[in-house]
């Protein structure tokens, strides 16, 4: 019956109740939509790095005077546990020419079989010389044409698809098979890329490097890409939290409007409160009636807002990320539940003071109130 | 039984103090029908509200069935009003959003009576005041006399032993006033409910066992 009473009181001031519901609805929708968008943004960015999350880059420890990695060290690394694939890389800078145009580029020497796992090709195949898309663009070169590297001619067999990596920039790279590279340049390894069997074995692998390679002297340092990915994740989480906090302001405004209309109705219903107290309602009962009213407002507003936030998230994703494939994920449900809970909580918290105030009315004053 | 001992009630309005009751001693026995009369502003309503535990005296004591109400906290006072006292006001004071039936149910809701039980009792009570047909109407859709009869039914919901009426016929024409008074009298006679009734209307004197006259906050004639 108290629920019915609350519902009828809300129906009594329909416009007011609807406005309060709309306020909560907008607040919840803003928070949940932005939460969903933030999560989608993170997912889109991380998708680009999902292959590299179990990679580790081993570089010479420059701080201890090492500028390259020796053949012996590479052999040691290859023997380490959890090293699923070891890709030693040599690199140097050299002049590249094609039909009179010339530029300096970083030339990499790698085992071409293993290059497959690092880069995709836009055209051609993994055979001889591979060039980055920007280099190809600069020369206006196509597969099958020739370029000269440090004075020797190579047939371009593949052009690398545009992309981004932390260790090697594929767009400006020129990659030669290790044997060809060794013919031209006499340098040691500049880095070793290691794919660890799984992400949670990275720490164990790092310990093995310290134990086996760096036992006497610190020859190499280990950079895990997972760390960078984790950092990125954190940055995006913070950003979306910040955006959600801004969205939260709209919920705050909704809360203030509920506080306002509830205060109005305690004044308008002073007499009724007095009557109910006179015929046997406890203070808590009066409080409960007002909180119930707020709960109903909060529930309706939050649930509609939560449902609409799927649309909201979808719209923002399409608009900004151009894809909606991350809208229907478990994390979206989390943000909807979060928004809905905040909506209901806001309504209840805002009603607390008016409800308390109503419950403190002296029955006699309320009855004599005109 | 109702007992008032040296009751003083003062109201404060800013710097002024109004003495509404100035040393009232009164005893009402169980099953008695007492009528309180007196000029406007003499303190009749104040007296009734003190008996009904809606207000506390500035000094003196109010005893209901031997219980000193000044010793009770708000929760206990609420329970006393709910279980022992029924109120009837001049302005009916029904809850406008609730139907007649729901208004009668309300005191039982506060007491925690189950839905089925309280609906049955509310219907019985509305039947008793002759409004069985109109139980689903809102107060707006009822005449003044009908609203007052709903208020009587509501006052009886938790089977109180005391009925406090503040000018129950004040807003009614003679005919509906008589209907209301007859119901109250019947309750007093048949159910042995103690009635304290405030009125300006001398023609109601016939209903009471005793008429108490009050002037300037003092009882001038205890009947
Ligand atoms: N809340 C209040 N604040 C200040 N003064 C009050 C208050 N309530 C009543 N009074 C004063 O107390 C006195 C008694 O009031 P009360 O309402 O008991 O009179 P009454 O006999 O019921 O009058 P009426 O016949 O007009 O209803 C009056 O002078 C009134 O102005
Ligand atoms: Mg009065």
XYZ file of C-alpha atoms and ligand atoms in Angstrom:
625
model
C 0.000 0.000 0.000
C 2.874 2.382 0.758
C 4.192 1.664 -2.710
C 0.798 2.502 -4.179
C 0.699 5.662 -2.128
C 4.114 6.625 -3.467
C 3.078 5.904 -7.050
C -0.076 7.981 -6.703
C 1.803 10.852 -5.168
C 4.115 10.813 -8.170
C 1.152 10.680 -10.516
C -0.268 13.702 -8.732
C 2.559 15.889 -10.035
C 3.069 14.185 -13.358
C 5.083 16.862 -15.129
C 7.441 17.177 -12.217
C 7.908 13.428 -11.924
C 8.509 13.045 -15.651
C 11.098 15.828 -15.613
C 12.880 14.193 -12.693
C 12.855 10.870 -14.521
C 14.221 12.485 -17.678
C 16.995 14.070 -15.627
C 18.063 10.746 -14.184
C 17.651 9.100 -17.572
C 20.014 11.545 -19.257
C 22.573 11.232 -16.474
C 22.563 7.448 -16.566
C 22.656 7.396 -20.334
C 25.605 9.786 -20.420
C 27.607 7.762 -17.927
C 26.862 4.361 -19.443
C 27.289 5.448 -23.069
C 30.616 7.044 -22.351
C 31.662 4.003 -20.330
C 30.806 1.767 -23.270
C 32.620 4.067 -25.663
C 35.726 4.195 -23.455
C 35.860 0.436 -23.343
C 35.378 0.188 -27.123
C 38.159 2.705 -27.683
C 40.459 0.636 -25.522
C 39.464 -2.520 -27.377
C 40.079 -0.927 -30.781
C 43.532 0.252 -29.776
C 44.487 -2.991 -28.100
C 43.345 -5.002 -31.060
C 46.227 -3.494 -32.996
C 48.664 -4.740 -30.411
C 47.196 -8.088 -29.551
C 49.898 -9.987 -31.512
C 52.728 -8.203 -29.771
C 51.547 -8.604 -26.203
C 53.689 -11.716 -25.688
C 56.737 -10.228 -27.396
C 59.912 -9.189 -25.690
C 62.616 -7.025 -27.239
C 66.169 -7.634 -26.164
C 68.565 -4.762 -26.859
C 72.218 -4.198 -25.983
C 72.654 -2.702 -22.538
C 73.958 0.688 -23.640
C 74.365 1.889 -20.061
C 77.011 -0.792 -19.575
C 78.822 0.044 -22.790
C 77.328 -2.618 -25.061
C 76.236 -1.387 -28.465
C 75.478 -4.717 -30.069
C 74.567 -8.316 -29.282
C 77.062 -11.042 -30.141
C 76.387 -14.304 -31.959
C 77.179 -16.170 -28.705
C 74.577 -14.230 -26.783
C 71.972 -14.907 -29.463
C 72.703 -18.646 -29.208
C 72.227 -18.429 -25.451
C 68.922 -16.633 -25.843
C 67.742 -19.286 -28.297
C 68.346 -21.929 -25.664
C 66.270 -20.192 -22.975
C 63.011 -21.690 -21.724
C 59.650 -20.248 -22.915
C 61.343 -18.704 -25.996
C 58.899 -19.887 -28.610
C 60.421 -17.922 -31.456
C 63.657 -15.980 -31.440
C 64.184 -13.404 -34.171
C 67.684 -11.922 -34.180
C 67.816 -8.625 -36.061
C 70.768 -6.798 -37.560
C 70.369 -3.264 -38.736
C 72.306 -0.399 -40.183
C 71.679 2.779 -42.044
C 72.478 2.905 -45.707
C 71.910 4.765 -48.939
C 69.106 3.397 -51.116
C 68.656 4.366 -54.762
C 66.111 3.832 -57.479
C 66.107 5.538 -60.887
C 68.185 8.449 -59.746
C 66.196 9.073 -56.554
C 68.079 8.407 -53.374
C 67.470 8.331 -49.641
C 68.927 6.957 -46.444
C 66.966 4.129 -44.897
C 67.393 1.629 -42.105
C 68.304 -1.735 -43.562
C 67.364 -4.794 -41.497
C 68.763 -8.257 -41.788
C 66.407 -11.013 -40.694
C 65.517 -14.611 -41.275
C 62.752 -14.202 -43.848
C 60.802 -17.222 -42.564
C 60.382 -15.373 -39.274
C 59.554 -12.023 -40.817
C 56.166 -13.534 -41.627
C 55.198 -13.413 -37.987
C 56.082 -9.723 -37.674
C 54.852 -8.089 -40.855
C 52.101 -8.567 -43.355
C 52.679 -7.814 -47.013
C 50.625 -5.498 -49.160
C 51.897 -7.183 -52.318
C 54.503 -9.731 -53.422
C 55.895 -12.483 -51.218
C 58.432 -13.175 -48.502
C 61.456 -14.040 -50.667
C 64.209 -11.541 -51.254
C 64.142 -7.854 -50.481
C 61.097 -6.349 -48.709
C 60.471 -2.599 -48.536
C 58.186 -0.487 -46.358
C 55.172 1.196 -47.900
C 56.513 4.731 -47.400
C 59.821 3.843 -49.047
C 57.924 2.234 -51.911
C 55.781 5.314 -52.214
C 58.804 7.606 -52.167
C 60.424 5.744 -55.053
C 57.148 4.944 -56.748
C 58.361 1.390 -56.884
C 56.428 -1.846 -57.522
C 57.129 -5.524 -56.909
C 59.634 -6.874 -59.438
C 61.494 -3.580 -59.921
C 65.057 -3.091 -58.759
C 66.596 -0.889 -56.071
C 70.196 -0.457 -55.150
C 71.341 -0.762 -51.566
C 74.879 0.304 -50.727
C 75.698 -0.035 -54.395
C 74.236 -3.494 -54.958
C 71.084 -4.207 -56.909
C 68.140 -6.070 -55.365
C 64.835 -7.118 -56.818
C 61.945 -5.913 -54.641
C 59.909 -9.036 -53.844
C 57.401 -7.652 -51.409
C 55.961 -4.412 -50.087
C 55.083 -4.347 -46.399
C 51.579 -3.403 -45.373
C 51.310 -0.197 -43.374
C 51.379 -0.719 -39.637
C 52.994 0.217 -36.356
C 55.454 -1.541 -34.101
C 57.495 -0.409 -31.172
C 60.780 -1.933 -32.326
C 60.825 -1.627 -36.087
C 58.894 0.953 -38.049
C 57.645 -1.184 -40.955
C 56.731 1.798 -43.123
C 60.294 3.019 -43.567
C 62.114 -0.319 -43.295
C 64.079 -2.154 -45.930
C 64.467 -5.823 -45.039
C 67.055 -8.189 -46.489
C 67.533 -11.869 -45.880
C 70.267 -12.352 -43.288
C 72.663 -13.892 -45.784
C 72.398 -10.951 -48.187
C 72.696 -8.501 -45.340
C 75.899 -10.156 -44.096
C 77.409 -9.875 -47.561
C 76.948 -6.120 -47.543
C 77.511 -5.163 -43.925
C 79.728 -6.477 -41.199
C 77.851 -5.700 -37.980
C 76.636 -7.652 -34.945
C 72.997 -8.008 -33.899
C 71.232 -4.816 -32.858
C 68.276 -6.538 -31.200
C 66.571 -9.833 -30.646
C 62.809 -10.094 -30.778
C 61.486 -13.016 -28.739
C 57.971 -14.390 -28.777
C 57.380 -15.925 -25.372
C 55.109 -18.966 -25.226
C 52.449 -17.045 -23.299
C 51.986 -13.678 -21.660
C 52.196 -14.964 -18.106
C 55.571 -16.599 -18.840
C 57.191 -13.259 -19.622
C 58.479 -12.750 -16.102
C 59.937 -16.236 -15.979
C 61.654 -15.617 -19.303
C 63.101 -12.324 -18.085
C 64.508 -14.058 -15.035
C 66.094 -16.641 -17.300
C 67.756 -13.868 -19.329
C 69.191 -12.355 -16.183
C 70.444 -15.724 -15.009
C 71.966 -16.971 -18.242
C 72.963 -13.922 -20.295
C 73.522 -11.207 -17.732
C 75.091 -13.350 -15.059
C 78.565 -11.788 -15.122
C 77.878 -8.512 -16.813
C 74.706 -6.801 -17.853
C 75.007 -7.283 -21.592
C 71.409 -6.854 -22.635
C 68.273 -5.182 -21.409
C 64.829 -6.606 -21.848
C 61.832 -4.561 -22.870
C 58.450 -6.234 -22.683
C 55.769 -4.926 -24.944
C 53.163 -6.091 -22.493
C 54.279 -3.299 -20.221
C 53.651 -0.719 -22.903
C 50.282 -2.264 -23.671
C 49.424 -2.212 -19.967
C 50.384 1.436 -19.774
C 48.186 2.213 -22.717
C 45.327 0.351 -21.101
C 45.774 2.409 -17.967
C 45.824 5.670 -19.863
C 42.618 4.769 -21.662
C 40.956 3.648 -18.438
C 41.818 6.951 -16.824
C 40.562 8.869 -19.786
C 37.242 7.083 -19.822
C 36.928 7.520 -16.067
C 37.471 11.226 -16.539
C 34.836 11.399 -19.267
C 32.434 9.468 -17.075
C 33.035 11.866 -14.224
C 32.047 14.713 -16.516
C 28.927 12.774 -17.481
C 28.342 12.304 -13.762
C 27.775 16.043 -13.453
C 24.534 15.632 -15.365
C 23.465 13.046 -12.814
C 24.370 15.477 -10.057
C 22.093 18.059 -11.639
C 19.324 15.455 -11.801
C 19.901 14.721 -8.129
C 19.569 18.365 -7.228
C 16.307 18.577 -9.140
C 14.976 15.570 -7.235
C 16.033 17.207 -3.990
C 14.183 20.300 -5.069
C 10.908 18.650 -6.083
C 10.922 16.454 -2.990
C 11.365 19.490 -0.764
C 8.466 21.107 -2.588
C 6.270 18.105 -2.046
C 7.124 17.841 1.656
C 5.856 21.382 1.996
C 2.774 20.782 -0.132
C 1.967 17.613 1.753
C 2.667 18.943 5.233
C -0.939 18.388 6.229
C -1.049 14.822 4.930
C 2.120 14.036 6.774
C 0.498 15.373 9.944
C -2.596 13.245 9.368
C -0.563 10.109 8.846
C 1.483 10.790 11.955
C -1.770 11.385 13.887
C -3.290 8.068 12.861
C -0.201 6.068 13.706
C 2.609 6.399 11.153
C 6.106 6.253 12.624
C 8.665 8.838 11.575
C 10.422 6.076 9.675
C 7.225 5.266 7.808
C 6.970 8.845 6.567
C 10.617 8.722 5.579
C 10.030 5.466 3.777
C 7.155 6.896 1.726
C 9.370 9.679 0.415
C 12.298 7.378 -0.232
C 9.976 5.015 -2.075
C 8.903 7.860 -4.319
C 12.523 8.680 -5.070
C 13.277 5.011 -5.636
C 10.498 4.779 -8.202
C 11.790 7.883 -9.998
C 15.325 6.534 -9.852
C 14.360 3.061 -11.035
C 12.296 4.214 -13.988
C 14.826 6.838 -15.068
C 17.817 4.560 -14.600
C 16.351 1.535 -16.335
C 15.222 3.511 -19.376
C 18.539 5.372 -19.361
C 20.449 2.092 -19.104
C 18.540 0.621 -22.023
C 19.033 3.735 -24.127
C 22.741 3.821 -23.356
C 23.188 0.807 -25.618
C 21.931 3.032 -28.420
C 24.054 5.900 -27.123
C 27.197 3.767 -26.996
C 26.401 2.420 -30.444
C 25.976 5.926 -31.839
C 29.205 7.276 -30.345
C 31.154 4.207 -31.457
C 29.881 4.464 -35.015
C 30.518 8.194 -35.051
C 34.038 8.177 -33.629
C 35.417 4.666 -34.033
C 33.484 3.796 -37.209
C 32.722 0.375 -35.785
C 30.135 -0.945 -33.359
C 31.566 -4.390 -32.853
C 32.636 -3.630 -29.284
C 29.228 -2.365 -28.093
C 27.784 -5.773 -27.276
C 30.424 -7.034 -24.876
C 30.338 -8.026 -21.203
C 32.134 -4.819 -20.261
C 29.220 -2.826 -21.721
C 26.884 -4.653 -19.359
C 29.181 -3.611 -16.547
C 28.940 0.059 -17.516
C 25.165 -0.160 -17.885
C 24.859 -1.704 -14.435
C 27.222 0.951 -13.116
C 25.178 3.783 -14.632
C 21.890 2.311 -13.443
C 23.230 1.855 -9.913
C 24.506 5.413 -9.842
C 21.130 6.643 -11.090
C 19.211 4.842 -8.377
C 21.733 5.864 -5.753
C 21.538 9.501 -6.818
C 17.744 9.489 -6.524
C 17.871 7.918 -3.071
C 20.634 10.142 -1.752
C 18.891 13.266 -3.028
C 15.651 12.249 -1.349
C 17.329 11.587 1.960
C 17.246 15.141 3.233
C 13.624 15.912 2.191
C 12.496 12.534 3.571
C 14.262 13.207 6.839
C 12.774 16.661 6.992
C 9.273 15.321 6.376
C 9.721 12.745 9.100
C 10.708 15.417 11.624
C 7.502 17.408 11.179
C 5.599 17.687 14.435
C 2.145 16.142 13.855
C 0.381 19.043 15.552
C 2.158 21.724 13.512
C 1.509 19.787 10.346
C -2.195 19.460 11.149
C -2.658 23.122 11.961
C -0.698 24.107 8.836
C -2.853 25.923 6.287
C -9.667 6.425 31.189
C -8.309 9.923 30.586
C -6.791 12.069 33.296
C -5.278 15.558 33.041
C -3.423 16.957 36.054
C -2.524 20.668 36.244
C -2.037 20.862 32.514
C -0.575 24.118 31.194
C 0.055 24.715 27.533
C 1.825 27.811 26.277
C 2.632 28.685 22.696
C 5.481 30.905 21.744
C 5.143 33.296 18.837
C 8.393 35.183 18.585
C 8.700 37.266 21.719
C 5.090 36.676 22.773
C 3.740 33.822 24.775
C 0.143 32.664 24.475
C -1.317 30.588 27.270
C -3.770 28.234 25.564
C -4.428 26.109 28.643
C -3.892 27.424 32.135
C -4.014 24.651 34.748
C -6.564 22.168 33.529
C -7.637 19.230 35.686
C -9.970 16.753 34.062
C -11.015 13.154 34.386
C -12.996 11.227 31.781
C -14.175 7.720 32.664
C -14.239 4.764 30.357
C -17.301 4.707 28.136
C -18.190 8.312 28.959
C -19.414 10.770 26.306
C -18.025 14.207 27.138
C -18.843 17.375 25.245
C -16.470 20.335 25.452
C -17.831 23.771 24.708
C -16.409 27.247 24.854
C -15.743 30.366 22.810
C -13.318 30.450 19.933
C -9.710 30.546 21.055
C -10.522 29.233 24.515
C -8.254 26.195 24.075
C -10.651 23.400 23.144
C -8.620 22.044 20.235
C -5.444 22.365 22.243
C -6.988 20.279 25.004
C -8.090 17.611 22.538
C -4.676 17.398 20.881
C -3.011 17.000 24.262
C -5.340 14.127 25.128
C -4.609 12.648 21.708
C -0.850 12.746 22.298
C -0.334 14.911 19.250
C 1.255 17.554 21.441
C 2.918 17.720 24.833
C 1.903 19.978 27.712
C 4.261 22.735 28.827
C 3.707 21.457 32.349
C 1.379 19.020 34.072
C 0.600 15.461 33.094
C -1.710 13.618 30.731
C -2.577 10.012 31.633
C -4.203 7.600 29.203
C -5.347 4.362 30.849
C -3.030 5.185 33.708
C 0.029 5.653 31.477
C 1.870 8.957 31.923
C 2.310 10.101 28.346
C 5.085 12.545 29.206
C 7.283 9.520 29.902
C 6.797 8.030 26.432
C 9.126 8.557 23.480
C 7.906 9.470 20.001
C 7.669 5.851 18.903
C 5.573 4.807 21.887
C 3.327 7.848 21.522
C 2.784 6.957 17.888
C 1.771 3.448 18.874
C -0.574 4.794 21.526
C -2.320 7.021 18.972
C -2.447 4.187 16.488
C -3.884 1.569 18.839
C -5.966 3.451 21.392
C -7.116 6.713 19.889
C -9.289 7.611 16.943
C -9.370 11.174 15.597
C -12.161 12.960 13.791
C -11.460 16.487 12.563
C -13.660 19.279 11.350
C -11.937 19.265 7.936
C -12.176 15.429 7.656
C -8.450 15.212 6.836
C -8.646 12.265 4.473
C -5.674 11.448 2.221
C -6.790 12.778 -1.181
C -4.879 10.220 -3.283
C -6.428 7.227 -1.566
C -9.933 5.798 -2.032
C -12.390 5.627 0.852
C -11.478 2.004 1.434
C -7.743 2.725 1.350
C -8.142 5.630 3.731
C -9.810 3.315 6.220
C -7.091 0.715 5.655
C -4.261 3.156 6.319
C -4.109 2.973 10.150
C -4.070 -0.816 9.802
C -1.218 -0.572 7.270
C 0.739 1.360 9.881
C -0.034 -1.354 12.389
C 1.080 -4.106 10.028
C -2.274 -5.847 9.590
C -2.305 -8.252 6.630
C -3.868 -7.135 3.358
C -6.829 -9.530 3.422
C -7.687 -8.852 7.015
C -7.548 -5.093 6.761
C -9.619 -5.024 3.571
C -12.317 -7.084 5.203
C -12.337 -4.843 8.267
C -12.320 -1.650 6.181
C -15.288 -2.891 4.163
C -17.165 -3.746 7.364
C -16.495 -0.296 8.776
C -17.619 1.479 5.610
C -20.723 -0.689 5.693
C -21.251 0.433 9.294
C -21.175 4.131 8.341
C -23.422 3.415 5.336
C -20.820 3.833 2.588
C -20.382 0.235 1.431
C -21.369 1.251 -2.089
C -18.927 4.129 -2.351
C -15.816 2.438 -1.007
C -13.807 2.953 -4.199
C -14.397 6.687 -4.467
C -11.732 9.239 -3.796
C -12.521 11.911 -1.126
C -13.083 14.498 -3.884
C -15.955 12.381 -5.198
C -17.762 12.322 -1.840
C -19.920 14.908 -0.086
C -18.759 16.520 3.156
C -20.995 14.275 5.256
C -19.762 11.188 3.430
C -16.162 12.224 3.878
C -16.747 12.660 7.591
C -18.266 9.184 7.764
C -15.166 7.778 6.020
C -13.107 9.633 8.629
C -15.141 7.940 11.379
C -14.587 4.545 9.795
C -10.860 5.304 9.617
C -10.793 6.416 13.256
C -12.283 3.036 14.226
C -9.905 0.932 12.129
C -7.677 -0.267 14.963
C -10.546 -0.572 17.463
C -9.608 2.414 19.638
C -10.980 2.831 23.131
C -11.068 6.630 22.798
C -12.620 8.735 20.052
C -11.563 12.404 19.899
C -13.774 14.636 17.756
C -12.942 18.262 16.958
C -16.143 19.882 15.692
C -17.063 16.852 13.586
C -20.261 18.513 12.351
C -18.743 21.967 11.946
C -18.671 21.762 8.165
C -21.884 19.792 7.721
C -25.527 20.682 7.221
C -28.016 19.680 9.942
C -29.071 16.460 8.294
C -25.646 14.966 7.619
C -24.530 16.341 10.985
C -27.208 14.239 12.622
C -26.162 11.108 10.694
C -22.587 11.582 11.883
C -23.613 12.244 15.482
C -25.892 9.214 15.532
C -23.037 6.974 14.424
C -20.739 8.377 17.113
C -23.418 7.954 19.761
C -24.087 4.368 18.690
C -20.397 3.518 18.980
C -20.373 5.031 22.443
C -23.393 3.085 23.583
C -22.862 -0.229 21.804
C -19.064 -0.491 21.742
C -18.406 1.394 24.964
C -15.985 3.768 23.197
C -15.019 6.815 25.274
C -15.883 9.982 23.337
C -14.537 13.504 23.853
C -16.236 15.877 21.457
C -15.548 19.579 20.911
C -18.363 21.669 19.471
C -19.849 25.131 19.186
C -23.304 23.765 18.549
C -25.508 23.731 21.702
C -27.968 21.354 20.034
C -25.394 18.561 20.323
C -25.490 18.731 24.127
C -28.190 16.024 24.155
C -25.691 13.415 22.910
C -23.305 13.812 25.833
C -23.308 12.432 29.339
C -21.633 15.623 30.510
C -20.818 19.077 29.132
C -17.536 20.738 30.099
C -17.253 24.487 29.605
C -13.905 26.090 28.998
C -12.928 29.764 28.857
C -9.490 31.387 28.502
C -7.751 28.084 28.986
C -9.573 27.154 32.174
C -12.416 24.788 32.883
C -15.229 26.919 34.213
C -17.812 24.152 34.464
C -16.884 20.467 34.722
C -20.499 19.417 34.231
N 0.532 26.692 17.042
C 0.105 27.760 17.723
N 0.918 28.816 17.885
C 0.534 29.880 18.597
N -0.641 29.994 19.161
C -1.531 28.993 19.044
C -1.198 27.825 18.314
N -2.242 26.981 18.375
C -3.207 27.622 19.085
N -2.763 28.823 19.479
C -3.505 29.761 20.329
O -3.953 29.075 21.449
C -5.245 29.491 21.794
C -6.180 28.296 21.836
O -6.322 27.762 20.544
P -7.295 26.562 20.172
O -7.120 26.228 18.777
O -7.132 25.498 21.188
O -8.726 27.250 20.377
P -10.139 26.638 20.096
O -10.884 26.727 21.392
O -10.045 25.318 19.474
O -10.761 27.687 19.092
P -11.745 27.435 17.865
O -13.086 27.243 18.474
O -11.653 28.683 17.085
O -11.245 26.257 17.139
C -5.669 30.527 20.764
O -5.450 31.781 21.299
C -4.732 30.269 19.621
O -4.488 31.460 18.930
Mg -10.545 24.500 17.580
